[in-house]
Coordinates of C-alpha atoms and ligand atoms in Angstrom, one line a residue:
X199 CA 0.0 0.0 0.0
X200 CA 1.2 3.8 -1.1
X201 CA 2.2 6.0 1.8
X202 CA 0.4 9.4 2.2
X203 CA 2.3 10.8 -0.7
X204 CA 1.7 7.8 -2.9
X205 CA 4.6 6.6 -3.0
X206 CA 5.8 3.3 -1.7
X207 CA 8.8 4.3 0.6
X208 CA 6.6 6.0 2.8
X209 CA 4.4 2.7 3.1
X210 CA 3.8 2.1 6.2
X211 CA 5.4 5.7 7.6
X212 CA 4.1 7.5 10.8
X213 CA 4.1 11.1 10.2
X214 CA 7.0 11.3 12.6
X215 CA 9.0 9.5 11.0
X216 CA 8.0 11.3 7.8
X217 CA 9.3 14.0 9.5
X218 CA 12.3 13.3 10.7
X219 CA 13.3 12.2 7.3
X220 CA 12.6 15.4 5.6
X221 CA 14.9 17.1 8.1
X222 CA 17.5 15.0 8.0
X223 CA 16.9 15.3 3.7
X224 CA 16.9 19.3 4.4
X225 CA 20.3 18.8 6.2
X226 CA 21.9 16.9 3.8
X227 CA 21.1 19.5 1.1
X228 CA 21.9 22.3 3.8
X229 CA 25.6 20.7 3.7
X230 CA 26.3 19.9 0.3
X231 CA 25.2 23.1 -1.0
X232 CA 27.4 24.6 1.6
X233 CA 30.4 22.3 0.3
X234 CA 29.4 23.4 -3.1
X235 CA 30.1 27.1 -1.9
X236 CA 33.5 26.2 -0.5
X237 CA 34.3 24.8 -4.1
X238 CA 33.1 27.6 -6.1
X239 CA 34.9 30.0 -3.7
X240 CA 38.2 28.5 -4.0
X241 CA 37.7 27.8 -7.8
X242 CA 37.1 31.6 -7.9
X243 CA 39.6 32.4 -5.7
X244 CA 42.5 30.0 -7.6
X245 CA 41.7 31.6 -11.1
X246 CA 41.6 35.5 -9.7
X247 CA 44.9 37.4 -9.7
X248 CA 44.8 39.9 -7.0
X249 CA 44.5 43.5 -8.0
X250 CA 47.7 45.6 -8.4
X251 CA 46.0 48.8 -7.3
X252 CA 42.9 50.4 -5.9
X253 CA 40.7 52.4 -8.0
X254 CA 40.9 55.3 -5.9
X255 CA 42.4 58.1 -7.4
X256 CA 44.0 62.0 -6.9
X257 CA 45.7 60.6 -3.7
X258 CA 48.8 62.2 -2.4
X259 CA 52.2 61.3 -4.4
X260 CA 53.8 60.8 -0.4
X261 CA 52.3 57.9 0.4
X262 CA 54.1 56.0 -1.2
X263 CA 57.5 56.8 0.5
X264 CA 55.1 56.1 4.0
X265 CA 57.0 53.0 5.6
X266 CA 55.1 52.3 7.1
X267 CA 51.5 54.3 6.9
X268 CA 50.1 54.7 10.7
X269 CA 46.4 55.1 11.1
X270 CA 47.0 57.0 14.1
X271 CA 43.2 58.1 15.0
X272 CA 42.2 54.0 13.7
X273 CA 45.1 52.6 15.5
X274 CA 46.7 50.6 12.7
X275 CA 49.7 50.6 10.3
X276 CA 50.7 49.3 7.1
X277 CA 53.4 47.5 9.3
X278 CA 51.7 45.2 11.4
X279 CA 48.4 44.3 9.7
X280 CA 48.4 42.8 6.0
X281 CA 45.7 45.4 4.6
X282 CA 45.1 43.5 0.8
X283 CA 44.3 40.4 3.1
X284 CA 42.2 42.1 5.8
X285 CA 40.6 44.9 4.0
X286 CA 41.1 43.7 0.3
X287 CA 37.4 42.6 0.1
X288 CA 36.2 46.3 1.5
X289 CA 33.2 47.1 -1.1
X290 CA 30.8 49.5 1.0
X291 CA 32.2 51.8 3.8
X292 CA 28.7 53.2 6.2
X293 CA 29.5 55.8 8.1
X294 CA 27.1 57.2 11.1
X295 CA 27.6 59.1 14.4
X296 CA 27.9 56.9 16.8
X297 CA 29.8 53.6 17.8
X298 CA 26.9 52.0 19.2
X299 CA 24.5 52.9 16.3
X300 CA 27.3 51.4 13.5
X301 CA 27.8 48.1 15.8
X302 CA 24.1 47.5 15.5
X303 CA 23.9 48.2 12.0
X304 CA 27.1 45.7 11.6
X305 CA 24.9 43.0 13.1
X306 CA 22.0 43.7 10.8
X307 CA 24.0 43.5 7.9
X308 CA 25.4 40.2 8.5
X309 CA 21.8 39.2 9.1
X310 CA 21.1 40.6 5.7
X311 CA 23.8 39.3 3.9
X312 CA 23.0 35.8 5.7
X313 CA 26.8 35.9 6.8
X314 CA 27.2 33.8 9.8
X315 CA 29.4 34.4 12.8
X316 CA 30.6 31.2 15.3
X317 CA 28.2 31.5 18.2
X318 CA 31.4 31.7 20.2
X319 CA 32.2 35.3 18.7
X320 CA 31.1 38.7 18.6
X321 CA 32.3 41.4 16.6
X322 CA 35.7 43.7 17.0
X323 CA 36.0 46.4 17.4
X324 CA 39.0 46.8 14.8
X325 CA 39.7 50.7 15.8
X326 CA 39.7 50.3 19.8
X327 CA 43.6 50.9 20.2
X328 CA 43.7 54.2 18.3
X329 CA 40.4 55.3 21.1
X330 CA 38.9 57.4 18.4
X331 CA 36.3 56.0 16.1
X332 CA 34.9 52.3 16.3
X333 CA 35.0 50.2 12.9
X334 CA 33.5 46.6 12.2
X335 CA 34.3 44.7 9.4
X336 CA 31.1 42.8 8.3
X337 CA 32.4 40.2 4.7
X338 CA 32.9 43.3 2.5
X339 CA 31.1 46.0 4.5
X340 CA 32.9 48.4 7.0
X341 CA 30.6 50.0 9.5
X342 CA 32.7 52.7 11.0
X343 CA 31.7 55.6 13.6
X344 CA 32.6 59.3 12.5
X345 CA 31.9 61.1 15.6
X346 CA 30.5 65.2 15.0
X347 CA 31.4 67.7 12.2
X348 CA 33.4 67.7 9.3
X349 CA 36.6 67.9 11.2
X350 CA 36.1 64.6 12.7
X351 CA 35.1 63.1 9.5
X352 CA 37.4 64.7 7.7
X353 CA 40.1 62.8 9.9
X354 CA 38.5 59.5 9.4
X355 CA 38.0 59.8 5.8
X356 CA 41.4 60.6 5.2
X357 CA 42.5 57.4 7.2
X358 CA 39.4 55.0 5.7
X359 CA 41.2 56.3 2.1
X360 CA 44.4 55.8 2.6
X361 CA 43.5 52.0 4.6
X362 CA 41.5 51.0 1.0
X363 CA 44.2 52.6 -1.0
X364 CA 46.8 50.2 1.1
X365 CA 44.1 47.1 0.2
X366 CA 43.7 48.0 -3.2
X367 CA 40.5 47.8 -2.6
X368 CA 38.2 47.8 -5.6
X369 CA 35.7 50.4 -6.6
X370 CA 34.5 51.1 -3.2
X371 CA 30.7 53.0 -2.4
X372 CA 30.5 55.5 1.1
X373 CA 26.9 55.9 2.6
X374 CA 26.8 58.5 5.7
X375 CA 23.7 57.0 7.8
X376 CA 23.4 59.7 9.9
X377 CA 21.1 61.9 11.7
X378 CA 19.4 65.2 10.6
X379 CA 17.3 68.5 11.5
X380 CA 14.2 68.3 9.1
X381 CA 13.2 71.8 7.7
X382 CA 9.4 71.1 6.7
X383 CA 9.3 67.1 7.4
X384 CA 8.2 65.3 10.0
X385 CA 10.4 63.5 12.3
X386 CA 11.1 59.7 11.0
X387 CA 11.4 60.7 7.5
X388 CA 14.5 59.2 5.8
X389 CA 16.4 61.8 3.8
X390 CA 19.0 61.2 1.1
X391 CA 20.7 63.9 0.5
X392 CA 20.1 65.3 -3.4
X393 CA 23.3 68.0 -2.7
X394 CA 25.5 68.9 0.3
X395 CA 26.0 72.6 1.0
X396 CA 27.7 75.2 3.3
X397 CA 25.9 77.8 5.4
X398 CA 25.9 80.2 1.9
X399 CA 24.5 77.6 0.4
X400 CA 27.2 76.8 -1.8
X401 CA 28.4 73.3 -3.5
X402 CA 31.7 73.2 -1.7
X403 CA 33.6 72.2 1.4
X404 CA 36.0 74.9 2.7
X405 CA 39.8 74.1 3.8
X406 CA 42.0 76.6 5.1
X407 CA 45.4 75.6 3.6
X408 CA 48.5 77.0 4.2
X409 CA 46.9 80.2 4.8
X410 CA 44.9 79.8 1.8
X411 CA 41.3 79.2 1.6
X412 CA 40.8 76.4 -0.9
X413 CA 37.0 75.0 -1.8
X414 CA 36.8 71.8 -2.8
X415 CA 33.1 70.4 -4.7
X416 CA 30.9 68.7 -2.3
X417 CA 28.4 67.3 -5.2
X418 CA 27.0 64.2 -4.3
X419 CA 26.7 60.8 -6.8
X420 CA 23.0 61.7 -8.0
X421 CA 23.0 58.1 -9.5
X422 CA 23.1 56.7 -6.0
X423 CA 20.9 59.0 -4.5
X424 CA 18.0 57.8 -7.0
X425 CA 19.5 54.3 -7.3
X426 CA 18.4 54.3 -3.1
X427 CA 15.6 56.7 -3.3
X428 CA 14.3 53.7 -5.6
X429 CA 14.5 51.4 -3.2
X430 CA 12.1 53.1 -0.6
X431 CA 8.8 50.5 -1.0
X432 CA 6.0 53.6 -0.3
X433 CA 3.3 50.7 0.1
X434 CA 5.4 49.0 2.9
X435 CA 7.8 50.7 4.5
X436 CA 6.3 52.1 7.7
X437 CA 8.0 55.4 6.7
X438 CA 8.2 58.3 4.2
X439 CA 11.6 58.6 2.5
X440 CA 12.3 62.2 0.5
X441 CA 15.2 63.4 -1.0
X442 CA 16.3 67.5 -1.2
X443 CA 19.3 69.1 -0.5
X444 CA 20.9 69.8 2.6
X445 CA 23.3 72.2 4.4
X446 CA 26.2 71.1 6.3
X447 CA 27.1 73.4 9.3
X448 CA 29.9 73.8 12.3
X449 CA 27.6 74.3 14.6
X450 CA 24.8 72.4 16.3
X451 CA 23.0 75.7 17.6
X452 CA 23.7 78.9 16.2
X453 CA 24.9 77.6 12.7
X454 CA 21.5 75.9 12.3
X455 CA 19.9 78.9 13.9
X456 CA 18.4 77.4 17.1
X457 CA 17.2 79.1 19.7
X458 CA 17.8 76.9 22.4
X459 CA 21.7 77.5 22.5
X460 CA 23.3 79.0 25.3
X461 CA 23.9 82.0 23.3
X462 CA 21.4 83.6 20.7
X463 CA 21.7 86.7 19.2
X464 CA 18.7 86.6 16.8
X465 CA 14.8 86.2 16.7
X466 CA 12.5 84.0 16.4
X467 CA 11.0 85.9 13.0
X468 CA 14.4 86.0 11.7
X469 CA 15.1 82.4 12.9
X470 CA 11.5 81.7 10.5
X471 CA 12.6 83.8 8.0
X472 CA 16.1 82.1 7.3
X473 CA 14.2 78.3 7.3
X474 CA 11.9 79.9 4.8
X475 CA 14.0 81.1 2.2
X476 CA 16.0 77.7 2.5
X477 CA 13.4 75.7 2.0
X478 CA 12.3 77.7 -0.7
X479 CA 15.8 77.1 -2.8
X480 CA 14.9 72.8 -2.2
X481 CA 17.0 72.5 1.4
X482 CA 14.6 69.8 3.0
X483 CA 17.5 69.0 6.0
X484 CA 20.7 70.2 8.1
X485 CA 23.9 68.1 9.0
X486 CA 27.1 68.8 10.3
X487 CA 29.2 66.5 7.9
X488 CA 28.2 66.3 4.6
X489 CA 29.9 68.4 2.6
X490 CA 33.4 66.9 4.3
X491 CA 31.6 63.9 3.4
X492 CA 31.0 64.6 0.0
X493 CA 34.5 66.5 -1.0
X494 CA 36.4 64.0 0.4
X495 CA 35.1 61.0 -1.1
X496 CA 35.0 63.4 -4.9
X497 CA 38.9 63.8 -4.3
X498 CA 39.6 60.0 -4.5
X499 CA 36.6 59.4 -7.4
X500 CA 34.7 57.0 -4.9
X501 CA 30.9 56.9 -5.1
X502 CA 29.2 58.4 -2.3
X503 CA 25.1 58.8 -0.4
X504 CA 24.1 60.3 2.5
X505 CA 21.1 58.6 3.8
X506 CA 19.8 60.6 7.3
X507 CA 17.2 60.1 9.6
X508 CA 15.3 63.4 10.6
X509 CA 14.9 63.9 14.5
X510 CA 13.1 67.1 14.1
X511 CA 11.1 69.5 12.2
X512 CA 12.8 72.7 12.8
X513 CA 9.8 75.0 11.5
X514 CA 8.1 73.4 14.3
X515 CA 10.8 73.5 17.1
X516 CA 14.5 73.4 18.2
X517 CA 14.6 70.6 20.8
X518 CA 14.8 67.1 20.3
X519 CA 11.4 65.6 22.1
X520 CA 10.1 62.6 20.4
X521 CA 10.6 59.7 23.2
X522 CA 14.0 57.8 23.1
X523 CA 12.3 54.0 22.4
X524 CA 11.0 56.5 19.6
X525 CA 14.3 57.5 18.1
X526 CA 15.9 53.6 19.0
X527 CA 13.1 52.7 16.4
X528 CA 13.3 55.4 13.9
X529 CA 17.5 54.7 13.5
X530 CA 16.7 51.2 11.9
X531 CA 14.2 53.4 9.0
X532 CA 18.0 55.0 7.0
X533 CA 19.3 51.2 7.5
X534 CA 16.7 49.1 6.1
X535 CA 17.0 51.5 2.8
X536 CA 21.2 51.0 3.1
X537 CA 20.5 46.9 3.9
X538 CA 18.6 47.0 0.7
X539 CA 21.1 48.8 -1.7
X540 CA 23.8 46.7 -0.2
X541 CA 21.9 43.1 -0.7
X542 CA 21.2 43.7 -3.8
X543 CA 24.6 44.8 -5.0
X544 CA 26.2 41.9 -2.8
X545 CA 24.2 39.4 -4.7
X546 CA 24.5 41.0 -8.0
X547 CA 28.2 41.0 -7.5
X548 CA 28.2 37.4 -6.2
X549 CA 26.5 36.4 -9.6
X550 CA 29.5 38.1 -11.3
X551 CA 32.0 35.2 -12.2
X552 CA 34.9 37.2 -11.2
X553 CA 34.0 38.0 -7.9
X554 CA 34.2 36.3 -4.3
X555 CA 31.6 33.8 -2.3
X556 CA 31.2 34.9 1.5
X557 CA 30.6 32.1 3.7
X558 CA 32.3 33.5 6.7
X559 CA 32.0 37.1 8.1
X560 CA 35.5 38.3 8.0
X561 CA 38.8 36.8 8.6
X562 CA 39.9 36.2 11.8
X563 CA 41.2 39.7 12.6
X564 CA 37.5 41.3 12.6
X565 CA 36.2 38.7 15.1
X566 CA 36.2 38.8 19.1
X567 CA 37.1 35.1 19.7
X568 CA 35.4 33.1 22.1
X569 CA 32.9 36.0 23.5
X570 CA 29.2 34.9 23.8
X571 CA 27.3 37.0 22.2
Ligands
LIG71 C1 23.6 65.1 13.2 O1 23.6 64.9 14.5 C2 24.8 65.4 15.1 C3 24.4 66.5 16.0 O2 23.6 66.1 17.1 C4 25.7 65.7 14.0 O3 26.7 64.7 13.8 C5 24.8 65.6 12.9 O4 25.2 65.9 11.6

C-alpha cells in the first residue's frame, strides 16, 4: 500500500518519522550546497589574480615613501596588519555618528547578507587601540563611527582612504547613515541627500590651507541618490523617505539657527525667516558632515550617499522631544534602505563570475574570539 504521498517508501510511515526524514533530507542538502560554496569560492579564488592597485584616485604622491602608513586616529599601520588580506574585500564603507548605532547596524548587515558568525564570537571592534572612532568589518562591509562635524570626518575619511588605497580595494561606495534636523518634514522621514551645502548655500567644502582658503566640490553621486531613493517600498515601508538638499554646518546651535543654545543673538522671526528662504531654494534637511563627506570621497573618485534620519522639524521647534524607544526605532528606518542597496549589489556581485563567495563574516582579525554573544 502507497504511503500518504503515494509513493511506496513511505508505506507504512508514521508522520514522525515522515518528518524526521525530511529534516535530515533538508540537512543533507543544507551541507552539500554549503560544500558546493567552499568549491566555487576557491575555484574563484584560484583563477583571480589579485589587483595591483585600488581604483581610488588623486591621492597624495607621499604615500608611497610612507613606511610604514600609521592610522593613528584608527590605530593601525601598514606595518603590522596585512591590509590586501584584511581589508582587500572592503566594497561599501557606512558611516554614522555613533559607535553604538554602526555596531548595531554591523549585526543587521550580517543578518542581511545571511553571513554567519561562530556562536562563540562577537564582533571587534578593529579601531579600539587608536580610542577614536569604532570600525566593524562585516564580509565586504565596513561599519565605521565618525563622531561630529566635518573635522572629525574629515580625519577618518582621510584614514578610511588611505587604509582601502593600502588594500587596493576595488571600486568602493561610502553611505553616511546619519542623523538630521528636518526643515518642513516630519520627524522619521528618511532623507538622502540630493546635494550637500555650506551655510551660503554653496556646493563646496572649505579648507583653510597654508593660509589659503581652498574649496573643494561637495556634489553628491546623484545616480546613487536615486539608485536608493528607488528602493524606498511607499506601500510598505512604515516610513516616508524624500530626498532634497541639505546644508552642512559647524555648529549644532547657532549655525543651524536654534534658539535653544546658550547664546542667541537673533529672533524667532528671523530664525522663520532664514528656514523659509532655504526651503524655498529645495534644502529639506541640516547636518554637520556632509559636505566633508561629499569632497572627500569626490577627491579620491569614490561613489558616495548620504542617507539621514530626521529627528526634528525645525519650523516646528529646536529641541529634540520625540521619546528615546521612539528615536531607537526610527535609526533602523536609514538602514533598512542602506541593507537593501547593499543586498542587492552583494548578490549582483556574487552572480558576477569574477568575484568572491562569502561564507564567513570576516577573517579572523575582525572577530572577538570566544565572547558569547
Ligand atoms: C547630526 O547629529 C549630530 C548633532 O547632534 C551631527 O553629527 C549631525 O550631523
Amino acid at each position: 500500500m502507497p504511503g500518504n504521498c503515494g509513493c511506496n517508501t513511505c508505506a507504512g510511515a508514521s508522520p514522525c518519522e515522515l518528518n524526521r526524514d525530511v529534516c535530515q533530507l533538508k540537512e543533507l542538502v543544507r551541507s552539500q550546497g554549503k560544500q558546493l560554496g567552499q568549491l566555487v569560492r576557491h575555484m574563484k579564488m584560484g583563477c583571480k589574480k589579485p589587483p595591483k592597485e585600488s581604483t581610488l584616485k588623486g591621492l597624495s604622491p607621499c604615500l608611497k615613501c610612507l613606511q610604514p602608513d600609521v592610522l593613528y586616529h584608527l590605530g593601525m599601520d601598514t606595518a603590522t596588519m596585512d591590509f590586501p588580506k584584511v581589508f582587500g574585500d572592503v566594497r561599501f564603507v557606512c558611516m554614522g555618528g555613533t559607535a553604538e548605532r554602526m555596531e548595531r547596524f554591523a549585526y543587521k548587515i550580517m543578518k542581511e547578507l545571511s553571513l554567519k558568525l561562530n556562536p562563540a564570537t562577537t564582533l571587534r571592534n578593529m579601531a579600539e587601540p587608536g580610542h577614536r572612532y569604532a570600525l566593524y568589518k562585516v564580509g565586504p562591509v565596513l561599519c565605521v563611527s565618525h563622531g561630529m562635524g566635518c573635522p572629525s570626518i574629515s580625519i577618518l575619511l582621510h584614514e578610511l582612504i588611505k587604509m582601502l588605497h593600502h588594500a587596493k580595494c576595488q571600486d568602493p561606495v561610502f553611505i553616511r547613515i546619519g542623523t538630521c534636523g528636518g526643515i518642513g518634514i516630519e520627524p522619521g522621514t528618511v532623507v538622502i541627500s540630493s546635494e550637500a551645502l555650506d551655510g551660503m548655500l554653496n556646493p563646496y567644502y572649505e579648507l583653510i590651507v597654508q593660509g589659503k582658503v581652498v574649496l573643494y566640490s561637495s556634489k553628491l553621486d546623484q545616480c546613487l541618490a536615486n539608485e536608493l531613493l528607488s528602493l524606498a517600498i511607499p506601500c510598505e515601508d512604515e516610513f516616508c523617505t524624500i530626498i532634497g538638499k541639505t546644508i552642512c554646518t559647524n555648529d549644532f546651535y547657532e549655525g543651524q539657527t536654534r534658539l535653544d543654545g546658550a547664546f542667541c543673538d537673533y529672533t524667532n522671526q528671523s530664525k522663520t525667516a532664514y528656514l523659509q528662504s532655504v526651503q524655498c531654494q529645495g534644502v529639506v534637511n541640516f547636518d554637520m558632515e556632509s559636505t566633508a563627506f561629499a569632497a572627500l570621497t569626490n577627491r579620491a573618485s569614490i561613489r558616495s550617499a548620504i542617507v539621514s534620519l530626521c529627528i526634528v522639524n525645525r519650523m516646528e521647534g529646536d529641541q529634540i522631544l520625540s521619546p528615546p524607544e521612539c528615536l531607537s526605532e526610527w535609526e533602523k528606518r536609514p538602514q533598512v534602505l542602506v541593507a537593501r542597496y547593499i543586498r542587492k549589489e552583494f548578490l549582483k556581485r556574487d552572480d558576477d563570475s569574477d568575484t568572491e563567495v562569502y561564507d564567513e563574516v570576516c577573517p579572523s582579525a575582525c572577530l572577538e574570539g570566544d565572547k558569547a554573544i
